[in-house]
mmCIF file of C-alpha atoms in Angstrom:
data_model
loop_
_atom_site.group_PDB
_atom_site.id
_atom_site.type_symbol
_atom_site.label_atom_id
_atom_site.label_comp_id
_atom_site.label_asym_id
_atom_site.label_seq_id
_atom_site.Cartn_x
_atom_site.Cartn_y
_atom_site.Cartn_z
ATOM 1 C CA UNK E 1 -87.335 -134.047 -51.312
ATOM 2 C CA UNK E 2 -90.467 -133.867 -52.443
ATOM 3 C CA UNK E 3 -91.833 -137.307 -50.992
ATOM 4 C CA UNK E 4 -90.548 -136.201 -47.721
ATOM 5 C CA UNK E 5 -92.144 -132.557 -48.100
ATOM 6 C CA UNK E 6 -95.334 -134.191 -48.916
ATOM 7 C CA UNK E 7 -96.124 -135.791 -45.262
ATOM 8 C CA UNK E 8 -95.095 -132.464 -43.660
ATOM 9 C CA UNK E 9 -97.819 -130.589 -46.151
ATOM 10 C CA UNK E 10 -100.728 -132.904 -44.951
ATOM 11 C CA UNK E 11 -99.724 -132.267 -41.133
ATOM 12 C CA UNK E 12 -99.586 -128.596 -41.697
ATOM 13 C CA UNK E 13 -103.084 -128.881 -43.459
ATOM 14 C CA UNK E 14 -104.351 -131.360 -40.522
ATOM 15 C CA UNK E 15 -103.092 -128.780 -37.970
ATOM 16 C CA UNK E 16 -104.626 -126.105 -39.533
ATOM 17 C CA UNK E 17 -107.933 -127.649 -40.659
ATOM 18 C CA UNK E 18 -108.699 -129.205 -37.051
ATOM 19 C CA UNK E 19 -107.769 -126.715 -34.582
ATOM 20 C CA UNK E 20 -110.158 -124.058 -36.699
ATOM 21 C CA UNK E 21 -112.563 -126.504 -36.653
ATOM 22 C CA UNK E 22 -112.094 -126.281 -32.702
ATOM 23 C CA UNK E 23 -111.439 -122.235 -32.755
ATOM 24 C CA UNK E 24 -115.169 -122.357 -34.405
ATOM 25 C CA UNK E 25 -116.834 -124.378 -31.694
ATOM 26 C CA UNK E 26 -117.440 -120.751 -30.413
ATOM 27 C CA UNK E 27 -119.608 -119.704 -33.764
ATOM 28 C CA UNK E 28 -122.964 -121.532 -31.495
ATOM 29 C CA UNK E 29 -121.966 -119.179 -28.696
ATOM 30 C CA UNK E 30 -121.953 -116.049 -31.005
ATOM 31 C CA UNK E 31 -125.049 -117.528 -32.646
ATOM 32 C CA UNK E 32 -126.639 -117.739 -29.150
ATOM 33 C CA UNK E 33 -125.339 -113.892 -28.167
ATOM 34 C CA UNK E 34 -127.049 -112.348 -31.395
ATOM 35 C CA UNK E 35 -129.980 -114.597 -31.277
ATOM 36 C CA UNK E 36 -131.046 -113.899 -27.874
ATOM 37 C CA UNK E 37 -129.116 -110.263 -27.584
ATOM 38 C CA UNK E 38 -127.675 -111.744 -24.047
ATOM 39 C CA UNK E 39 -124.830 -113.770 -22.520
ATOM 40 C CA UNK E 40 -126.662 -115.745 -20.638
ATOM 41 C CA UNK E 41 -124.737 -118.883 -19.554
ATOM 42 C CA UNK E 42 -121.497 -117.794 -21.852
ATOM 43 C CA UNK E 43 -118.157 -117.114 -19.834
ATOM 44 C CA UNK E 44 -116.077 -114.660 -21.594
ATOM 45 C CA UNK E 45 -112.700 -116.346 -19.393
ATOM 46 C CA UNK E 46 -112.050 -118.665 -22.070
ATOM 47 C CA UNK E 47 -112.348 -116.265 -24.931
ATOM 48 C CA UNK E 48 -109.910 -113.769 -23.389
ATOM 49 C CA UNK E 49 -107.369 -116.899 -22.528
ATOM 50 C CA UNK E 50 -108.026 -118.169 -25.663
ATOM 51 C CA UNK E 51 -106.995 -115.194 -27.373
ATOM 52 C CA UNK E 52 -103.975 -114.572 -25.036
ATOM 53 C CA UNK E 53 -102.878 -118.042 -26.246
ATOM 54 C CA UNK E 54 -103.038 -117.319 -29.604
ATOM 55 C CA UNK E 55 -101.493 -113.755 -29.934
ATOM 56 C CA UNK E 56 -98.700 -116.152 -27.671
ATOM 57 C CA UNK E 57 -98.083 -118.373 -30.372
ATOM 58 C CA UNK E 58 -98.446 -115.912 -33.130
ATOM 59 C CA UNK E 59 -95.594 -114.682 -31.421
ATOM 60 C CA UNK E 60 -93.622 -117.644 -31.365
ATOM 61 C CA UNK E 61 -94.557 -118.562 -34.617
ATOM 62 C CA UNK E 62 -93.411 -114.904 -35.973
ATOM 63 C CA UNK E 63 -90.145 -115.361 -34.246
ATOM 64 C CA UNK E 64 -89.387 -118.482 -35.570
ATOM 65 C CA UNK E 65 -90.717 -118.053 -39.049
ATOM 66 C CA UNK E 66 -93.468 -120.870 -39.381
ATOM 67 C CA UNK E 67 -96.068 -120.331 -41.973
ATOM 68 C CA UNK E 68 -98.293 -122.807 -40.246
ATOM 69 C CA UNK E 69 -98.105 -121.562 -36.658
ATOM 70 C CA UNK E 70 -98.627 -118.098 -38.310
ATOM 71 C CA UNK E 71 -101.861 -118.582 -40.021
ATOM 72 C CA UNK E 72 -103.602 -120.903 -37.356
ATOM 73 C CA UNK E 73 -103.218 -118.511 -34.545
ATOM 74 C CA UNK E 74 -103.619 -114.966 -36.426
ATOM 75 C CA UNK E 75 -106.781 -116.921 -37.697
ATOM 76 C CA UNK E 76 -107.405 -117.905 -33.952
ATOM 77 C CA UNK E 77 -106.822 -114.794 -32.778
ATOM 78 C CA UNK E 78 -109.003 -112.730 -35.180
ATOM 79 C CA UNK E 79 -112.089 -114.854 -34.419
ATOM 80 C CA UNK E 80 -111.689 -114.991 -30.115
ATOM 81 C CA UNK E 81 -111.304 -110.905 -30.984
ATOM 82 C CA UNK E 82 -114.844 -111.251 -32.610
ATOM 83 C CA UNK E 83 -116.485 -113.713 -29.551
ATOM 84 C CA UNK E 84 -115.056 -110.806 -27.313
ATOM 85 C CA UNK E 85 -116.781 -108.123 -28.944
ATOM 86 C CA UNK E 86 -119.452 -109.479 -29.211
ATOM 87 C CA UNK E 87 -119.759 -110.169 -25.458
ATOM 88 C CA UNK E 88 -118.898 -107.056 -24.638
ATOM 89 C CA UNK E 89 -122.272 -105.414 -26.530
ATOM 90 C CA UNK E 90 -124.416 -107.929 -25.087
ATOM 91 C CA UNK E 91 -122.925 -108.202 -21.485
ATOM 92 C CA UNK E 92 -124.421 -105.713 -19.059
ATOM 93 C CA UNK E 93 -121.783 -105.863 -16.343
ATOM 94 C CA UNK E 94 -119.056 -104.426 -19.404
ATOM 95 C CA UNK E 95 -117.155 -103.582 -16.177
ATOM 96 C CA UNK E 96 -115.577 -106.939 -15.173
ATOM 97 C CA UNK E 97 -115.128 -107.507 -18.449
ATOM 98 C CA UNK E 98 -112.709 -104.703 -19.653
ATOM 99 C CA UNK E 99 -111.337 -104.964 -16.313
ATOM 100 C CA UNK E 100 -110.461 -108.917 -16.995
ATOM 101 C CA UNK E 101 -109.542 -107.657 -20.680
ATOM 102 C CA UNK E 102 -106.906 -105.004 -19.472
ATOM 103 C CA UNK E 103 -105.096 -107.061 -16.889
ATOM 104 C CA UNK E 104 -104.653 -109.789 -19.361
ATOM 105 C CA UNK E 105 -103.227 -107.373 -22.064
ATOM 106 C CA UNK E 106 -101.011 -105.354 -19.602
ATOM 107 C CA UNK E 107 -99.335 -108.727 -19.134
ATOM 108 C CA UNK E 108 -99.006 -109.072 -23.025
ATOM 109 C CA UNK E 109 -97.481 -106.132 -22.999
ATOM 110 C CA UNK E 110 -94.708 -106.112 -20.404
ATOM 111 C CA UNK E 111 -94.223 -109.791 -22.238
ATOM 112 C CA UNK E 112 -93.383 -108.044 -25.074
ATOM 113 C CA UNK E 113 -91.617 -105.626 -23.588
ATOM 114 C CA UNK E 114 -89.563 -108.183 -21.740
ATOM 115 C CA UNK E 115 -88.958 -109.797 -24.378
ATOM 116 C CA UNK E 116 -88.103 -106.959 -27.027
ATOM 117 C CA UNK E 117 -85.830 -104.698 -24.690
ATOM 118 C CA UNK E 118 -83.843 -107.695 -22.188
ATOM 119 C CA UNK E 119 -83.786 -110.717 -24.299
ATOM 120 C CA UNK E 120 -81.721 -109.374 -27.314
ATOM 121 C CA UNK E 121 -80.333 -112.953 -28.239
ATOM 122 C CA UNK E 122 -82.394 -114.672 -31.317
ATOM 123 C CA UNK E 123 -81.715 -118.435 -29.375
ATOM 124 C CA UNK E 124 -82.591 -117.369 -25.638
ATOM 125 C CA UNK E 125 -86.105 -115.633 -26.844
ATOM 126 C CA UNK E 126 -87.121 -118.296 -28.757
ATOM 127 C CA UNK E 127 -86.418 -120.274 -26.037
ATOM 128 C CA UNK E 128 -88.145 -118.790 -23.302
ATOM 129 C CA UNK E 129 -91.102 -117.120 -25.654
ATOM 130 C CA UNK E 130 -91.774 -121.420 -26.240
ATOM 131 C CA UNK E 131 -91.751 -122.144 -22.850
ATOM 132 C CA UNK E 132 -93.757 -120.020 -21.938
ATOM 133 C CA UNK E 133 -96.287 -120.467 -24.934
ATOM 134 C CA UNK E 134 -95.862 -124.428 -23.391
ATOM 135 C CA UNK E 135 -96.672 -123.758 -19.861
ATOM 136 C CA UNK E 136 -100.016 -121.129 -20.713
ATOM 137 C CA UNK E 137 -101.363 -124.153 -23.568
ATOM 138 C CA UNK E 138 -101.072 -126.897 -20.544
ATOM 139 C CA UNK E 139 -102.485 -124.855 -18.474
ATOM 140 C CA UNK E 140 -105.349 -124.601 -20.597
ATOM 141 C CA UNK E 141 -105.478 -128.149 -20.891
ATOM 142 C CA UNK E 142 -105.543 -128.602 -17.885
ATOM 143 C CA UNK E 143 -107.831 -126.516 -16.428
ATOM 144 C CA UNK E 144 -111.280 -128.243 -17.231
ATOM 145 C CA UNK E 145 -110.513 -131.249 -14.816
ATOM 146 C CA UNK E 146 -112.685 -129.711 -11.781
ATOM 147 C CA UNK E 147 -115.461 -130.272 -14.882
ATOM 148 C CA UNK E 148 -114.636 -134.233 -15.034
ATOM 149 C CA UNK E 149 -114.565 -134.387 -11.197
ATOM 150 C CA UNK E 150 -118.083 -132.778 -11.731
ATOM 151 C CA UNK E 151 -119.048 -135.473 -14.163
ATOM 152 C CA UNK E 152 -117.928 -138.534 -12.735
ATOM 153 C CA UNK E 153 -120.064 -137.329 -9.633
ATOM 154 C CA UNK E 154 -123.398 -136.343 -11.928
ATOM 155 C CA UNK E 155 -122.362 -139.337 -13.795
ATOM 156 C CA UNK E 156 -123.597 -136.799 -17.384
ATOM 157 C CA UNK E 157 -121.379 -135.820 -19.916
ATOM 158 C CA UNK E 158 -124.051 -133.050 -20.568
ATOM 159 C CA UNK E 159 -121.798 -130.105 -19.835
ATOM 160 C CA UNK E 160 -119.155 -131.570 -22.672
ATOM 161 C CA UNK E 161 -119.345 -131.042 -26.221
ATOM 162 C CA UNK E 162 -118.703 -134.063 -28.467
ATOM 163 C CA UNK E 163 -117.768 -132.299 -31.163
ATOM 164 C CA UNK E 164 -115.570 -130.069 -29.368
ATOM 165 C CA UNK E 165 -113.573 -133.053 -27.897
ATOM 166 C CA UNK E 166 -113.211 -134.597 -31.055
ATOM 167 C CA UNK E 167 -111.629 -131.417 -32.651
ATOM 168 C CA UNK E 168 -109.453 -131.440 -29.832
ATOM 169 C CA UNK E 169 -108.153 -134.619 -29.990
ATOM 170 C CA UNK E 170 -107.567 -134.231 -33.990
ATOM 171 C CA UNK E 171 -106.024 -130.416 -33.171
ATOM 172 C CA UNK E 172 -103.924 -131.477 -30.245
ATOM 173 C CA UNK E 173 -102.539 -135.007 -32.016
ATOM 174 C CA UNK E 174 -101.774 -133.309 -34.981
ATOM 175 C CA UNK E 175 -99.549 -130.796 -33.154
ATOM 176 C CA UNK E 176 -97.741 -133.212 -31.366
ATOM 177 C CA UNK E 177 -96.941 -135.401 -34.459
ATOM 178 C CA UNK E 178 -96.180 -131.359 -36.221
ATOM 179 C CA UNK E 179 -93.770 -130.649 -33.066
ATOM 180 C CA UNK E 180 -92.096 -134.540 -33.424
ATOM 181 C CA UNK E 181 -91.570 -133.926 -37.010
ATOM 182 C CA UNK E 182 -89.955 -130.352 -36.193
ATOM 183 C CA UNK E 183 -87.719 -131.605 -33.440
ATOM 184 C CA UNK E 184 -89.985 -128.635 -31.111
ATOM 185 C CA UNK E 185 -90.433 -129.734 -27.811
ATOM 186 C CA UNK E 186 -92.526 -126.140 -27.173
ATOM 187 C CA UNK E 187 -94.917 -127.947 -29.588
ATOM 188 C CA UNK E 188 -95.093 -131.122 -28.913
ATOM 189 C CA UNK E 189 -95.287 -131.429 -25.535
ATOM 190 C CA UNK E 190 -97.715 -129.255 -24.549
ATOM 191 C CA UNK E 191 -100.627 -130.821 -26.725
ATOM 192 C CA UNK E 192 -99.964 -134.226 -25.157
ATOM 193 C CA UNK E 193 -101.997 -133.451 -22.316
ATOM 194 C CA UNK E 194 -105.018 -131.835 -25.018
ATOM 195 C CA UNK E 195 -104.653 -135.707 -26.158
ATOM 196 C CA UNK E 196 -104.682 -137.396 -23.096
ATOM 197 C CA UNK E 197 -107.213 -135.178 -21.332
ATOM 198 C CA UNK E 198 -109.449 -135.419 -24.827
ATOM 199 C CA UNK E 199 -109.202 -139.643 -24.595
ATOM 200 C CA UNK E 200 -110.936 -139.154 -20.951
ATOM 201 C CA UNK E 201 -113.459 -137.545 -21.825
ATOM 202 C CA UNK E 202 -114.458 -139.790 -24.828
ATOM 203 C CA UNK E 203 -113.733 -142.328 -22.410
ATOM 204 C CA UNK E 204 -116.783 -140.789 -20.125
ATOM 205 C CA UNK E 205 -118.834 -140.109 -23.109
ATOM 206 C CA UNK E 206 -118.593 -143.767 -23.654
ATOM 207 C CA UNK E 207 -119.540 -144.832 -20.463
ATOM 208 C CA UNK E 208 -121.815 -142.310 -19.129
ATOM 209 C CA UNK E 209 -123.997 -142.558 -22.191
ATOM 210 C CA UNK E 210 -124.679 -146.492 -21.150
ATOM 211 C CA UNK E 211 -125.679 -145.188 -18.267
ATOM 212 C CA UNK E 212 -128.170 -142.387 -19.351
ATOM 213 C CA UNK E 213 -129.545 -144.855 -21.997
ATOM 214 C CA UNK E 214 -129.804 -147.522 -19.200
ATOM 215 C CA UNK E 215 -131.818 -144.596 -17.233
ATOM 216 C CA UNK E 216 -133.866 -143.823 -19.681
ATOM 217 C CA UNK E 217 -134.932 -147.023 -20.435
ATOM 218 C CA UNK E 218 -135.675 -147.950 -16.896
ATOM 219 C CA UNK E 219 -138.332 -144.785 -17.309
ATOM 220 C CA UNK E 220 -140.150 -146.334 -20.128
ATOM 221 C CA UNK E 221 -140.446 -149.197 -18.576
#
């Protein structure tokens, strides 16, 4: 028992330890908001999504009873709160903002109240809270690919964060090995495409930075 508990206690750790070293990729952002009292080239989208995500699978986690889901996301959650806020002081337009806020927790809410008043059955919300945390997280994944299309074409990685993609890659891996060991498809499969998507964009760090050092040798020259 307790050689087979001790593998599961490392993923948990890995899975918690990487994806808040990706929550706190958003610590430069807040640095750059109180440093320069603005939000000048911050988007407050992927905060709010962010945080939508992980109030989701604080949810699921809740529901299900997993200490690990539980702490990652309420952590997650408490610190894309804080970005918000933030934002909000220092953005001028506060309008769009609460606006963007509101529709986004309206849909939380009839969620919940979907969920609470006409799924009574343990099994079938479970079921369709997962899939539904599933389809939001691939989304997310998902949804930077106009930037690659954007990068091939520049042929500069210097919209991506290195870091960033290398917490991602740790985060998302981890999850999928967590949600393989768990027998959780909700888990697992949605953080395949944070690996795969992750690998590409190493894979253009790789070869784009050739090129820029290629470029910028050709200037000294």
């Amino acid at each position: 028992m307790e050689s087979a508990a001790t593998p599961d206690t490392l993923l948990a750790g890995a899975c918690v330890l990487f994806t808040l070293c990706m929550f706190s990729a958003g610590l430069s952002d807040l640095r750059h908001m109180q440093t320069t009292r603005s939000v000048n080239n911050i988007q407050f989208l992927p905060f709010l999504t962010t945080d939508v995500n992980n109030l989701s699978w604080l949810s699921y986690g809740l529901l299900k009873g997993d200490k690990t889901l539980i702490v990652v996301n309420a952590v997650g959650a408490f610190l894309q709160t804080f970005y918000m806020l933030t934002y909000l002081h220092y953005c001028p337009r506060k309008r769009t903002v609460l606006l963007q806020t509101a529709a986004l927790l309206g849909v939380l809410l009839l969620g919940y109240s979907y969920f609470q008043l006409l799924v009574p059955d343990w099994t079938s919300r479970l079921r369709q809270l997962g899939l539904f945390c599933s389809i939001f997280t691939i989304s997310m994944y998902l949804s930077p690919l106009a930037d690659l299309v954007k990068i091939i074409q520049t042929k500069s990685t210097q919209c991506l964060s290195f870091s960033l993609t290398v917490a991602t890659l740790l985060a998302s891996a981890s999850w999928t090995l967590y949600g393989f060991r768990l027998r959780d498809l909700y888990i697992m499969v949605p953080n395949i495409p944070g690996v795969l998507t992750s690998l590409i964009r190493l894979g253009l760090f790789w070869q784009y930075r050739q090129v820029q050092e290629k470029s910028y040798s050709l200037l000294q020259t």
